Short mmCIF file of C-alpha atoms in Angstrom, two decimals:
data_model
loop_
_atom_site.label_atom_id
_atom_site.label_comp_id
_atom_site.label_asym_id
_atom_site.label_seq_id
_atom_site.Cartn_x
_atom_site.Cartn_y
_atom_site.Cartn_z
CA MET Q 25 111.01 33.46 78.93
CA GLU Q 26 107.72 31.58 78.86
CA TYR Q 27 105.72 31.06 82.00
CA ASN Q 28 104.89 27.47 82.89
CA LEU Q 29 101.12 27.16 82.54
CA THR Q 30 99.52 23.89 83.58
CA LYS Q 31 97.77 22.01 80.78
CA ASN Q 32 94.34 20.60 81.64
CA SER Q 33 91.61 18.99 79.55
CA VAL Q 34 88.10 17.61 79.60
CA MET Q 35 86.89 15.04 77.12
CA THR Q 36 84.41 15.96 74.39
CA ALA Q 37 83.58 14.23 71.12
CA GLY Q 38 84.89 14.78 67.63
CA TRP Q 39 84.20 13.20 64.25
CA LEU Q 40 87.02 11.04 62.97
CA LEU Q 41 84.98 10.33 59.83
CA ASP Q 42 82.01 12.08 58.29
CA THR Q 43 81.48 11.03 54.69
CA VAL Q 44 79.02 9.70 52.14
CA SER Q 45 79.39 7.46 49.10
CA GLU Q 46 76.96 6.51 46.35
CA GLU Q 47 76.50 2.78 45.83
CA PRO Q 48 75.10 1.46 42.53
CA VAL Q 49 72.56 -1.35 42.15
CA ASP Q 50 72.58 -2.94 38.69
CA VAL Q 51 71.33 -6.49 38.23
CA ASP Q 52 69.11 -8.68 36.08
CA VAL Q 53 66.89 -11.01 38.08
CA THR Q 54 64.89 -14.07 37.13
CA LEU Q 55 61.90 -14.88 39.34
CA PRO Q 56 62.20 -18.12 41.30
CA ASP Q 57 59.88 -20.99 40.41
CA TYR Q 58 57.50 -20.35 43.32
CA CYS Q 59 56.69 -16.81 42.07
CA PRO Q 60 53.85 -16.42 39.51
CA ASP Q 61 54.46 -14.57 36.26
CA ILE Q 62 54.35 -10.77 36.24
CA GLU Q 63 51.37 -9.16 34.57
CA ARG Q 64 51.85 -5.58 35.80
CA ILE Q 65 54.36 -4.01 38.19
CA LEU Q 66 52.66 -1.97 40.93
CA LYS Q 67 55.69 -0.75 42.82
CA CYS Q 68 59.43 -1.20 42.94
CA CYS Q 69 61.35 0.08 45.93
CA LEU Q 70 64.96 -0.02 47.08
CA ILE Q 71 65.60 -0.91 50.74
CA PRO Q 72 69.32 -0.77 51.58
CA LYS Q 73 70.49 -2.13 54.92
CA VAL Q 74 73.80 -2.15 56.79
CA TYR Q 75 74.55 -5.58 58.27
CA MET Q 76 77.90 -4.84 59.87
CA ALA Q 77 80.11 -1.80 60.39
CA ASN Q 78 83.38 -2.29 62.21
CA VAL Q 79 86.66 -0.43 62.58
CA SER Q 80 89.75 -2.47 61.80
CA GLY Q 81 93.01 -0.58 62.19
CA ASP Q 82 92.77 2.60 60.16
CA ARG Q 83 89.72 1.57 58.09
CA LEU Q 84 85.97 1.39 58.53
CA ASN Q 85 84.52 -1.66 56.81
CA VAL Q 86 80.80 -1.68 56.01
CA ASP Q 87 78.89 -4.71 54.72
CA GLY Q 88 75.25 -4.75 53.79
CA GLY Q 89 72.64 -5.58 51.23
CA ALA Q 90 70.43 -3.55 48.92
CA CYS Q 91 67.03 -5.23 48.86
CA VAL Q 92 64.85 -4.56 45.83
CA ARG Q 93 61.18 -5.30 46.51
CA VAL Q 94 58.89 -5.66 43.51
CA ILE Q 95 55.14 -5.69 44.14
CA TYR Q 96 53.15 -6.80 41.13
CA LEU Q 97 49.96 -8.39 39.85
CA ASP Q 98 50.35 -11.99 38.77
CA GLY Q 99 49.36 -13.19 35.33
CA GLY Q 100 47.04 -15.90 36.61
CA LYS Q 101 44.61 -14.75 39.28
CA GLY Q 102 45.49 -11.05 39.11
CA CYS Q 103 46.47 -11.16 42.79
CA VAL Q 104 49.01 -8.86 44.41
CA ARG Q 105 52.36 -10.60 44.76
CA SER Q 106 55.77 -9.60 46.04
CA PHE Q 107 59.29 -10.57 45.19
CA GLU Q 108 62.52 -9.51 46.89
CA HIS Q 109 66.07 -9.72 45.66
CA THR Q 110 69.06 -8.57 47.70
CA VAL Q 111 72.29 -7.33 46.16
CA PRO Q 112 75.19 -7.48 48.66
CA PHE Q 113 77.60 -4.55 48.96
CA SER Q 114 80.84 -3.79 50.77
CA GLN Q 115 82.56 -0.47 51.27
CA SER Q 116 85.75 0.48 53.05
CA PHE Q 117 86.59 3.99 54.24
CA PRO Q 118 90.17 5.03 55.16
CA LEU Q 119 90.65 6.73 58.53
CA LYS Q 120 93.23 9.25 59.66
CA ASP Q 121 93.81 7.31 62.87
CA SER Q 122 93.17 3.96 64.53
CA PRO Q 123 90.71 4.73 67.37
CA ASP Q 124 90.72 2.75 70.61
CA ARG Q 125 87.14 3.77 71.43
CA CYS Q 126 84.51 4.98 69.02
CA ALA Q 127 80.83 4.99 68.11
CA VAL Q 128 80.05 4.12 64.50
CA TYR Q 129 76.97 5.61 62.86
CA THR Q 130 75.78 4.47 59.44
CA ASP Q 131 72.72 5.54 57.49
CA VAL Q 132 71.42 4.60 54.07
CA LYS Q 133 69.17 6.60 51.79
CA PRO Q 134 67.69 5.18 48.58
CA GLU Q 135 68.18 7.61 45.72
CA TYR Q 136 66.31 5.92 42.86
CA ILE Q 137 65.40 2.54 41.43
CA ASN Q 138 64.23 1.66 37.92
CA CYS Q 139 62.60 -1.69 37.29
CA ARG Q 140 61.87 -2.99 33.80
CA ALA Q 141 60.26 -6.31 32.97
CA LEU Q 142 62.24 -7.97 30.19
CA SER Q 143 59.77 -10.84 30.20
CA PRO Q 144 57.04 -12.14 32.54
CA ARG Q 145 59.80 -13.76 34.60
CA LYS Q 146 62.85 -11.56 34.13
CA LEU Q 147 63.53 -8.08 35.52
CA SER Q 148 66.23 -5.52 34.88
CA LEU Q 149 67.00 -3.42 38.01
CA HIS Q 150 69.01 -0.21 37.94
CA GLY Q 151 69.37 2.18 40.89
CA ALA Q 152 71.58 3.70 43.54
CA PHE Q 153 71.61 4.58 47.23
CA SER Q 154 73.73 6.80 49.47
CA LEU Q 155 75.77 5.30 52.29
CA TYR Q 156 76.52 7.72 55.14
CA ALA Q 157 79.29 6.88 57.60
CA ARG Q 158 80.30 8.79 60.74
CA ILE Q 159 82.66 7.84 63.55
CA ALA Q 160 82.60 9.68 66.88
CA VAL Q 161 85.74 9.50 69.04
CA PRO Q 162 86.81 11.09 72.33
CA LYS Q 163 88.51 14.44 71.78
CA PRO Q 164 90.22 16.47 74.50
CA LEU Q 165 89.24 20.09 75.06
CA GLU Q 166 92.45 21.66 76.38
CA TYR Q 167 92.77 24.72 78.61
CA ARG Q 168 95.43 26.22 80.92
CA THR Q 169 95.66 27.11 84.60
CA TYR Q 170 98.43 28.79 86.64
CA ASP Q 171 99.36 28.30 90.30
CA GLY Q 172 102.41 30.57 90.65
CA ASP Q 173 102.87 34.08 92.14
CA ASP Q 174 104.76 35.68 89.26
CA LEU Q 175 101.69 36.33 87.15
CA GLN Q 176 98.48 38.17 87.80
CA ILE Q 177 95.69 36.18 86.17
CA LYS Q 178 92.05 36.85 85.49
CA THR Q 179 89.96 33.68 85.53
CA ALA Q 180 86.40 32.75 84.67
CA SER Q 181 84.46 29.58 85.33
CA SER Q 182 82.52 28.04 82.48
CA PRO Q 183 80.21 25.02 82.31
CA VAL Q 184 80.96 22.42 79.65
CA SER Q 185 79.33 19.16 78.64
CA ALA Q 186 82.06 16.56 79.02
CA LEU Q 187 81.95 13.18 77.33
CA SER Q 188 81.54 10.57 80.07
CA GLY Q 189 81.23 7.51 77.84
CA LEU Q 190 80.44 6.20 74.39
CA CYS Q 191 79.43 2.80 73.10
CA CYS Q 192 78.67 0.87 69.93
CA ASP Q 193 76.90 -2.35 70.89
CA MET Q 194 75.60 -4.97 68.46
CA PHE Q 195 73.31 -7.67 69.81
CA SER Q 196 70.76 -10.25 68.72
CA LEU Q 197 67.22 -10.84 69.96
CA THR Q 198 64.43 -13.28 69.24
CA GLU Q 199 60.82 -12.24 69.68
CA ASP Q 200 57.60 -14.19 69.13
CA VAL Q 201 54.83 -11.89 67.94
CA PRO Q 202 51.29 -13.30 68.18
CA MET Q 203 48.92 -12.46 65.34
CA ASN Q 204 46.03 -12.12 67.80
CA GLY Q 205 43.42 -13.86 65.71
CA LYS Q 206 44.39 -12.25 62.39
CA PRO Q 207 44.04 -14.50 59.31
CA SER Q 208 47.05 -16.72 58.65
CA VAL Q 209 49.83 -15.67 56.31
CA SER Q 210 49.95 -17.25 52.86
CA SER Q 211 52.61 -14.95 51.45
CA VAL Q 212 54.10 -11.59 52.49
CA ILE Q 213 53.68 -8.55 50.27
CA SER Q 214 55.67 -6.01 52.32
CA HIS Q 215 57.15 -5.88 55.80
CA GLN Q 216 58.98 -3.32 57.88
CA LEU Q 217 60.53 -3.41 61.36
CA ARG Q 218 61.39 -0.24 63.28
CA MET Q 219 62.75 0.48 66.75
CA ARG Q 220 61.93 3.50 68.89
CA ILE Q 221 63.60 4.40 72.18
CA THR Q 222 61.18 4.83 75.07
CA GLU Q 223 63.69 5.20 77.92
CA LEU Q 224 67.43 5.31 78.48
CA LYS Q 225 68.79 5.03 82.01
CA ALA Q 226 72.44 5.05 83.05
CA ILE Q 227 73.86 3.07 85.92
CA HIS Q 228 77.51 2.47 86.75
CA ASN Q 229 79.24 1.65 83.42
CA LYS Q 230 75.99 0.43 81.84
CA ILE Q 231 73.00 1.80 79.94
CA MET Q 232 69.57 0.26 80.36
CA VAL Q 233 67.80 0.50 77.00
CA THR Q 234 64.03 0.25 76.78
CA ALA Q 235 62.60 0.39 73.29
CA GLU Q 236 59.53 -0.45 71.30
CA GLY Q 237 59.60 -2.65 68.23
CA ARG Q 238 56.97 -2.07 65.56
CA LEU Q 239 56.39 -4.66 62.83
CA GLU Q 240 54.17 -3.55 59.94
CA LEU Q 241 53.00 -6.34 57.68
CA VAL Q 242 50.97 -6.46 54.46
CA TYR Q 243 50.28 -10.02 53.40
CA LEU Q 244 48.02 -12.40 51.54
CA SER Q 245 45.74 -14.77 53.38
CA GLY Q 246 44.56 -16.95 50.53
CA ASP Q 247 43.78 -14.35 47.87
CA ASP Q 248 42.77 -11.62 50.35
CA ILE Q 249 45.06 -8.74 51.30
CA GLU Q 250 45.47 -8.28 55.07
CA CYS Q 251 47.33 -5.62 57.10
CA MET Q 252 48.72 -5.96 60.58
CA THR Q 253 50.82 -3.89 62.98
CA CYS Q 254 52.50 -5.58 65.95
CA VAL Q 255 54.11 -3.63 68.79
CA PHE Q 256 56.38 -5.36 71.29
CA PRO Q 257 58.83 -4.23 74.01
CA ILE Q 258 62.60 -4.52 73.76
CA SER Q 259 64.99 -4.42 76.74
CA HIS Q 260 68.77 -4.47 76.62
CA ILE Q 261 71.71 -3.56 78.85
CA ALA Q 262 74.67 -2.08 76.99
CA ASP Q 263 78.17 -1.80 78.43
CA CYS Q 264 79.43 1.78 78.43
CA GLU Q 265 82.58 2.49 80.42
CA GLY Q 266 82.48 5.74 82.38
CA VAL Q 267 78.75 6.42 82.31
CA GLU Q 268 76.99 7.13 85.61
CA ASP Q 269 73.46 7.76 86.83
CA GLY Q 270 72.28 11.23 85.83
CA ASP Q 271 74.32 11.49 82.63
CA VAL Q 272 72.59 12.70 79.47
CA ILE Q 273 72.47 9.84 76.96
CA ASP Q 274 72.21 10.53 73.23
CA GLY Q 275 71.47 7.03 71.95
CA ARG Q 276 69.58 5.29 69.23
CA PRO Q 277 68.83 1.69 68.21
CA ASP Q 278 69.06 0.54 64.59
CA VAL Q 279 67.63 -2.61 63.04
CA LEU Q 280 70.44 -4.22 61.06
CA THR Q 281 68.76 -7.42 59.86
CA TYR Q 282 65.82 -9.58 60.79
CA ASP Q 283 64.37 -12.88 59.65
CA MET Q 284 60.68 -13.63 59.97
CA SER Q 285 59.09 -17.07 60.15
CA ARG Q 286 55.62 -18.33 61.03
CA THR Q 287 54.64 -21.00 63.52
CA ASP Q 288 51.18 -22.36 64.34
CA ASP Q 289 51.80 -23.87 67.77
CA SER Q 290 50.36 -21.13 70.00
CA PRO Q 291 47.94 -22.28 72.77
CA ASP Q 292 44.89 -20.77 71.05
CA GLY Q 293 45.80 -22.20 67.66
CA SER Q 294 46.55 -18.81 66.03
CA SER Q 295 49.72 -18.12 64.11
CA VAL Q 296 52.82 -16.64 65.72
CA LEU Q 297 55.52 -14.71 63.88
CA SER Q 298 59.02 -15.42 65.11
CA LEU Q 299 61.53 -12.60 64.61
CA ASP Q 300 65.29 -13.16 64.73
CA MET Q 301 66.75 -9.66 64.94
CA LYS Q 302 70.23 -8.18 64.86
CA LEU Q 303 70.30 -4.71 66.39
CA CYS Q 304 72.87 -2.00 67.02
CA PHE Q 305 72.81 0.57 69.83
CA ASN Q 306 75.06 3.64 69.62
CA ALA Q 307 75.33 6.22 72.37
CA LEU Q 308 77.27 9.31 73.40
CA CYS Q 309 76.96 10.13 77.12
CA TRP Q 310 77.45 13.57 78.62
CA ARG Q 311 78.03 15.00 82.09
CA GLU Q 312 78.11 18.67 83.05
CA HIS Q 313 81.52 19.86 84.21
CA VAL Q 314 82.92 23.25 85.26
CA ILE Q 315 86.31 24.43 84.00
CA THR Q 316 88.30 27.52 84.99
CA LEU Q 317 89.81 29.47 82.09
CA ILE Q 318 92.48 32.15 82.14
CA GLU Q 319 90.97 35.19 80.40
CA ASP Q 320 93.94 37.56 80.80
CA ALA Q 321 97.38 37.72 82.42
CA TYR Q 322 100.14 40.20 83.08
CA SER Q 323 103.27 40.54 85.20
CA THR Q 324 104.10 43.25 87.74
CA GLU Q 325 107.83 42.68 87.19
CA THR Q 326 108.45 42.46 83.43
CA GLU Q 327 106.65 43.11 80.19
CA ALA Q 328 104.52 40.01 79.50
CA GLN Q 329 102.44 39.10 76.47
CA PRO Q 330 99.58 36.57 76.77
CA THR Q 331 98.56 34.41 73.80
CA LEU Q 332 94.80 34.09 73.39
CA SER Q 333 93.28 31.15 71.55
CA PRO Q 334 89.60 30.69 70.58
CA MET Q 335 87.62 27.90 72.25
CA THR Q 336 84.19 26.57 71.31
CA PHE Q 337 82.31 23.99 73.32
CA CYS Q 338 78.79 22.94 74.28
CA THR Q 339 76.98 23.01 77.58
CA ARG Q 340 73.54 22.41 79.05
CA ARG Q 341 72.87 19.32 76.98
CA GLN Q 342 69.36 17.90 77.34
CA ARG Q 343 67.79 14.85 75.70
CA LEU Q 344 64.18 15.69 74.83
CA SER Q 345 61.22 13.89 73.31
CA PHE Q 346 58.16 15.44 71.64
CA THR Q 347 55.05 14.07 69.97
CA ASP Q 348 53.36 15.97 67.16
CA ILE Q 349 50.03 15.23 65.48
CA ALA Q 350 50.36 16.33 61.86
CA LYS Q 351 47.80 16.28 59.06
CA GLU Q 352 48.49 16.44 55.34
CA CYS Q 353 46.48 15.63 52.22
CA ILE Q 354 47.66 13.61 49.25
CA GLY Q 355 45.71 13.24 46.06
CA LEU Q 356 45.39 11.68 42.65
CA ASP Q 357 45.24 13.71 39.46
CA ASP Q 358 43.90 11.09 37.05
CA ASP Q 359 42.58 8.29 39.24
CA SER Q 360 40.21 7.76 42.16
CA PHE Q 361 40.18 6.13 45.58
CA ALA Q 362 37.37 3.59 45.72
CA ARG Q 363 38.92 1.60 48.56
CA VAL Q 364 42.12 2.14 50.51
CA ILE Q 365 43.75 -1.17 51.44
CA ASP Q 366 46.82 0.04 53.32
CA VAL Q 367 48.69 3.23 54.15
CA HIS Q 368 52.17 3.08 55.62
CA CYS Q 369 55.37 5.10 55.87
CA GLU Q 370 58.25 3.53 53.97
CA ARG Q 371 60.81 5.79 55.67
CA ILE Q 372 61.10 9.20 57.31
CA GLN Q 373 64.09 11.50 57.38
CA VAL Q 374 64.42 14.57 59.57
CA SER Q 375 66.70 17.60 59.70
CA ALA Q 376 66.99 20.35 62.27
CA ALA Q 377 67.84 24.04 62.29
CA VAL Q 378 67.84 26.65 65.05
CA SER Q 379 66.22 30.07 64.75
CA GLY Q 380 65.85 32.56 67.57
CA GLY Q 381 67.02 30.04 70.14
CA ALA Q 382 64.38 27.45 69.19
CA PRO Q 383 64.71 24.31 67.05
CA LEU Q 384 62.90 23.95 63.73
CA LEU Q 385 62.35 20.37 62.59
CA SER Q 386 61.65 19.41 58.98
CA SER Q 387 60.87 15.82 58.07
CA LYS Q 388 60.14 14.12 54.78
CA ALA Q 389 58.10 10.92 54.90
CA ALA Q 390 57.82 8.49 52.01
CA ILE Q 391 54.15 7.44 52.16
CA ASP Q 392 52.80 4.42 50.26
CA VAL Q 393 49.09 3.89 49.62
CA LEU Q 394 47.76 0.57 48.35
CA TYR Q 395 44.26 1.13 46.96
CA GLU Q 396 41.60 0.09 44.49
CA ASN Q 397 40.19 2.58 42.00
CA ALA Q 398 36.64 2.81 40.69
CA GLU Q 399 37.38 0.22 37.99
CA GLY Q 400 38.50 -2.29 40.63
CA ASP Q 401 42.19 -2.10 39.66
CA THR Q 402 44.72 -2.49 42.48
CA LYS Q 403 47.34 0.27 42.46
CA TYR Q 404 50.15 1.79 44.49
CA LEU Q 405 50.61 5.48 45.18
CA SER Q 406 53.94 6.78 46.50
CA ARG Q 407 54.31 10.34 47.74
CA ASP Q 408 56.92 12.30 49.68
CA VAL Q 409 55.06 14.26 52.36
CA ASP Q 410 56.68 17.13 54.23
CA PHE Q 411 56.03 17.70 57.93
CA ASN Q 412 57.30 20.67 59.95
CA TYR Q 413 57.35 20.99 63.72
CA ASN Q 414 58.57 23.66 66.13
CA PRO Q 415 58.98 22.09 69.58
CA SER Q 416 58.63 24.24 72.67
CA VAL Q 417 62.29 24.67 73.56
CA ASP Q 418 63.90 27.92 74.66
CA ASP Q 419 67.47 29.13 74.60
CA CYS Q 420 69.27 26.50 72.53
CA ASP Q 421 71.98 26.99 69.92
CA ALA Q 422 72.31 23.52 68.43
CA VAL Q 423 70.32 20.33 67.89
CA GLU Q 424 72.09 16.97 67.76
CA GLY Q 425 71.03 13.37 67.26
CA VAL Q 426 67.52 14.20 66.06
CA THR Q 427 65.34 11.24 65.04
CA ALA Q 428 61.74 10.97 63.90
CA CYS Q 429 59.42 7.98 64.03
CA ILE Q 430 55.79 7.77 62.89
CA ASP Q 431 54.10 6.09 65.82
CA SER Q 432 50.74 5.77 64.09
CA LEU Q 433 49.43 6.63 60.65
CA SER Q 434 45.72 6.82 59.80
CA TYR Q 435 43.68 8.32 57.01
CA ARG Q 436 40.22 9.39 55.93
CA ILE Q 437 38.92 9.75 52.41
CA ILE Q 438 38.07 13.41 51.70
CA ASN Q 439 36.74 12.72 48.20
CA GLU Q 440 37.39 10.26 45.42
CA HIS Q 441 40.67 11.98 44.54
CA THR Q 442 42.03 12.93 48.00
CA ILE Q 443 42.80 11.33 51.32
CA GLU Q 444 43.87 13.10 54.50
CA LEU Q 445 46.71 11.59 56.50
CA ARG Q 446 46.96 11.86 60.27
CA ALA Q 447 50.46 11.09 61.50
CA GLU Q 448 51.57 10.84 65.12
CA ILE Q 449 55.28 11.63 64.91
CA VAL Q 450 57.66 11.12 67.84
CA TYR Q 451 60.79 13.27 67.74
CA ARG Q 452 63.84 12.76 69.95
CA MET Q 453 66.76 15.16 70.02
CA THR Q 454 69.60 16.56 72.08
CA VAL Q 455 69.67 20.34 72.48
CA CYS Q 456 72.57 22.35 73.85
CA ARG Q 457 74.13 25.78 74.14
CA ASN Q 458 77.29 26.71 72.26
CA ILE Q 459 79.91 28.76 74.08
CA SER Q 460 82.72 30.58 72.28
CA ARG Q 461 85.48 32.02 74.45
CA SER Q 462 89.05 33.20 74.16
CA ALA Q 463 91.44 31.78 76.72
CA VAL Q 464 95.11 32.30 77.51
CA THR Q 465 97.21 29.37 76.30
CA ALA Q 466 100.68 30.87 76.82
CA VAL Q 467 102.37 33.88 78.43
CA THR Q 468 105.77 35.13 77.26
CA ALA Q 469 107.84 37.61 79.29
CA ASP Q 470 110.71 39.85 78.15
CA ASP Q 471 113.41 39.62 80.84
CA ASP Q 472 115.18 42.61 79.28
CA ALA Q 473 112.13 44.87 79.73
CA PRO Q 474 111.44 45.24 83.49
CA ILE Q 475 108.46 47.30 84.65
CA LYS Q 476 109.52 50.79 85.66
CA THR Q 477 108.73 51.43 89.33
CA ALA Q 478 106.87 54.57 90.37
CA ASP Q 479 108.51 57.27 92.50
CA SER Q 480 105.85 56.93 95.19
CA ALA Q 481 104.35 53.91 96.96
CA LEU Q 482 100.78 55.03 96.17
CA ILE Q 483 99.10 56.63 93.18
CA LEU Q 484 95.80 58.50 93.32
CA TYR Q 485 93.37 57.45 90.60
CA TYR Q 486 89.86 58.84 90.05
CA ALA Q 487 87.81 55.91 88.78
CA ASP Q 488 84.42 56.04 87.11
CA LYS Q 489 81.40 53.92 87.86
CA GLY Q 490 81.53 50.60 86.01
CA GLU Q 491 85.31 50.38 85.77
CA ARG Q 492 86.90 47.08 86.73
CA ILE Q 493 89.63 46.63 89.29
CA TRP Q 494 91.36 44.17 86.94
CA ASP Q 495 91.66 46.74 84.15
CA ILE Q 496 92.95 49.40 86.57
CA SER Q 497 95.45 46.98 88.09
CA LYS Q 498 96.78 45.97 84.67
CA ARG Q 499 97.14 49.63 83.61
CA PHE Q 500 99.28 50.46 86.66
CA CYS Q 501 101.02 47.01 86.87
CA SER Q 502 99.66 46.57 90.37
CA ARG Q 503 98.10 43.53 92.00
CA PRO Q 504 94.27 43.46 92.07
CA SER Q 505 94.32 42.00 95.58
CA ASP Q 506 96.45 44.92 96.81
CA ILE Q 507 94.05 47.51 95.35
CA LEU Q 508 91.04 45.75 96.85
CA ALA Q 509 92.72 45.58 100.27
CA GLU Q 510 94.02 49.14 100.20
CA ASN Q 511 90.58 50.56 99.35
CA GLU Q 512 88.54 48.10 101.42
CA LEU Q 513 86.66 46.86 98.35
CA GLU Q 514 85.18 43.42 97.69
CA GLU Q 515 83.79 43.57 94.13
CA ASP Q 516 85.69 43.83 90.87
CA VAL Q 517 83.20 46.23 89.27
CA LEU Q 518 82.95 49.72 90.83
CA THR Q 519 79.41 50.76 91.73
CA GLY Q 520 80.11 54.51 91.70
CA ASP Q 521 82.68 57.20 91.01
CA VAL Q 522 85.50 56.84 93.53
CA MET Q 523 89.06 57.89 94.26
CA LEU Q 524 91.36 54.89 94.52
CA LEU Q 525 94.74 54.43 96.11
CA ILE Q 526 96.91 52.30 93.81
CA PRO Q 527 99.84 50.49 95.48
CA THR Q 528 102.89 50.46 93.24
CA ALA Q 529 105.22 48.21 95.19
#
């Protein structure tokens, strides 16, 4: 016979999909008529972007474009020019199930790009990038309880972070960014738009998102190279069923696409950049919950065998933010810095590990330096710079949803071959504790093996300090409540050596 245990559950999150694919980029490109001829290529970079990721039935469909940006010197004036060509891509991933609710996370990482000039107006591009796709879905964490009198059960309460809501919200915004008296834009050399969360606040079934947009622009004004960084606020309210005030929100905004145009109709006559942006906000929301697990069980009537199953879950989730000021030097082996025109971070990737209960963050930033050497030649330097940071966090087992953003990047020239970078890096992460327990999921009794009753109603037992009433009760097939009452005890753990009276009926 099997005892009827009640099945309960709290909702957590699981990964329906966690995969990566390599996408090739192979194309020959002819420069459009408005682009001057190529004299010398300074830099070629691959900038993949995801435009749309949606779940349809049992498939995840991802559409995007791999932008190849070529920065070169023209054959006429010897000015820095830029040309971009986007190669569209589509990828479809099969799923094991068709989720009703999910949060879709996509990331792209350029692997390499080779650019060869076949002629002053024709380029051969060959490269690849990695497309990462993950889908988070609600997943029940099951456990058992028992309300009957036939079993003696030992229970324990445990905190668990329960999933209160999740969302995947795509939205569009338009923002006018004033140039604040900077010289007007003749042509754009490079541009980059990033979003950084500044605050997430939950209200009933909604998340109020406050973020900061940062547009970094290198452009030509006439024949002069200019640099500009614009920072502007972003506000959005995302629907998220189930979320409430006080929940921990693990969310991030991603820039999917943006178009940039210039207008000259501001009141002071300066130029204004108009941004049409398509953004995506993903979030997993957590609320602390307490569950009661059955740790052990036995019967006072028949031989009973509990089935123990392992359980692993997280608790004490916290969303944290840290700012680190990091310094690193990058140098030239066979060239010199006469003048630095621009320094910017092309991208930054971060990973996390945990050691001794504290997180260890390692980030790799792709740094680009546009400079002139002693001969007056304009050149590009690209370096991967490693940054490490150990935030002040105690007693954590896991780090989730870690992101890194370089809030500001400055430099100083150490000597003609070396510059020192000063990066203000903002890290955001969710830390939590992992709990591994064994819990009873079933109890089977043998009706043909009844417990033999003792000849007397009470048994004398000499117990040692530290013994538990539960263990003694199970050994003698007695009820813990009866032993506690008979010996006028209140605690399960004995505080000293004592003689106990064990009821047997």
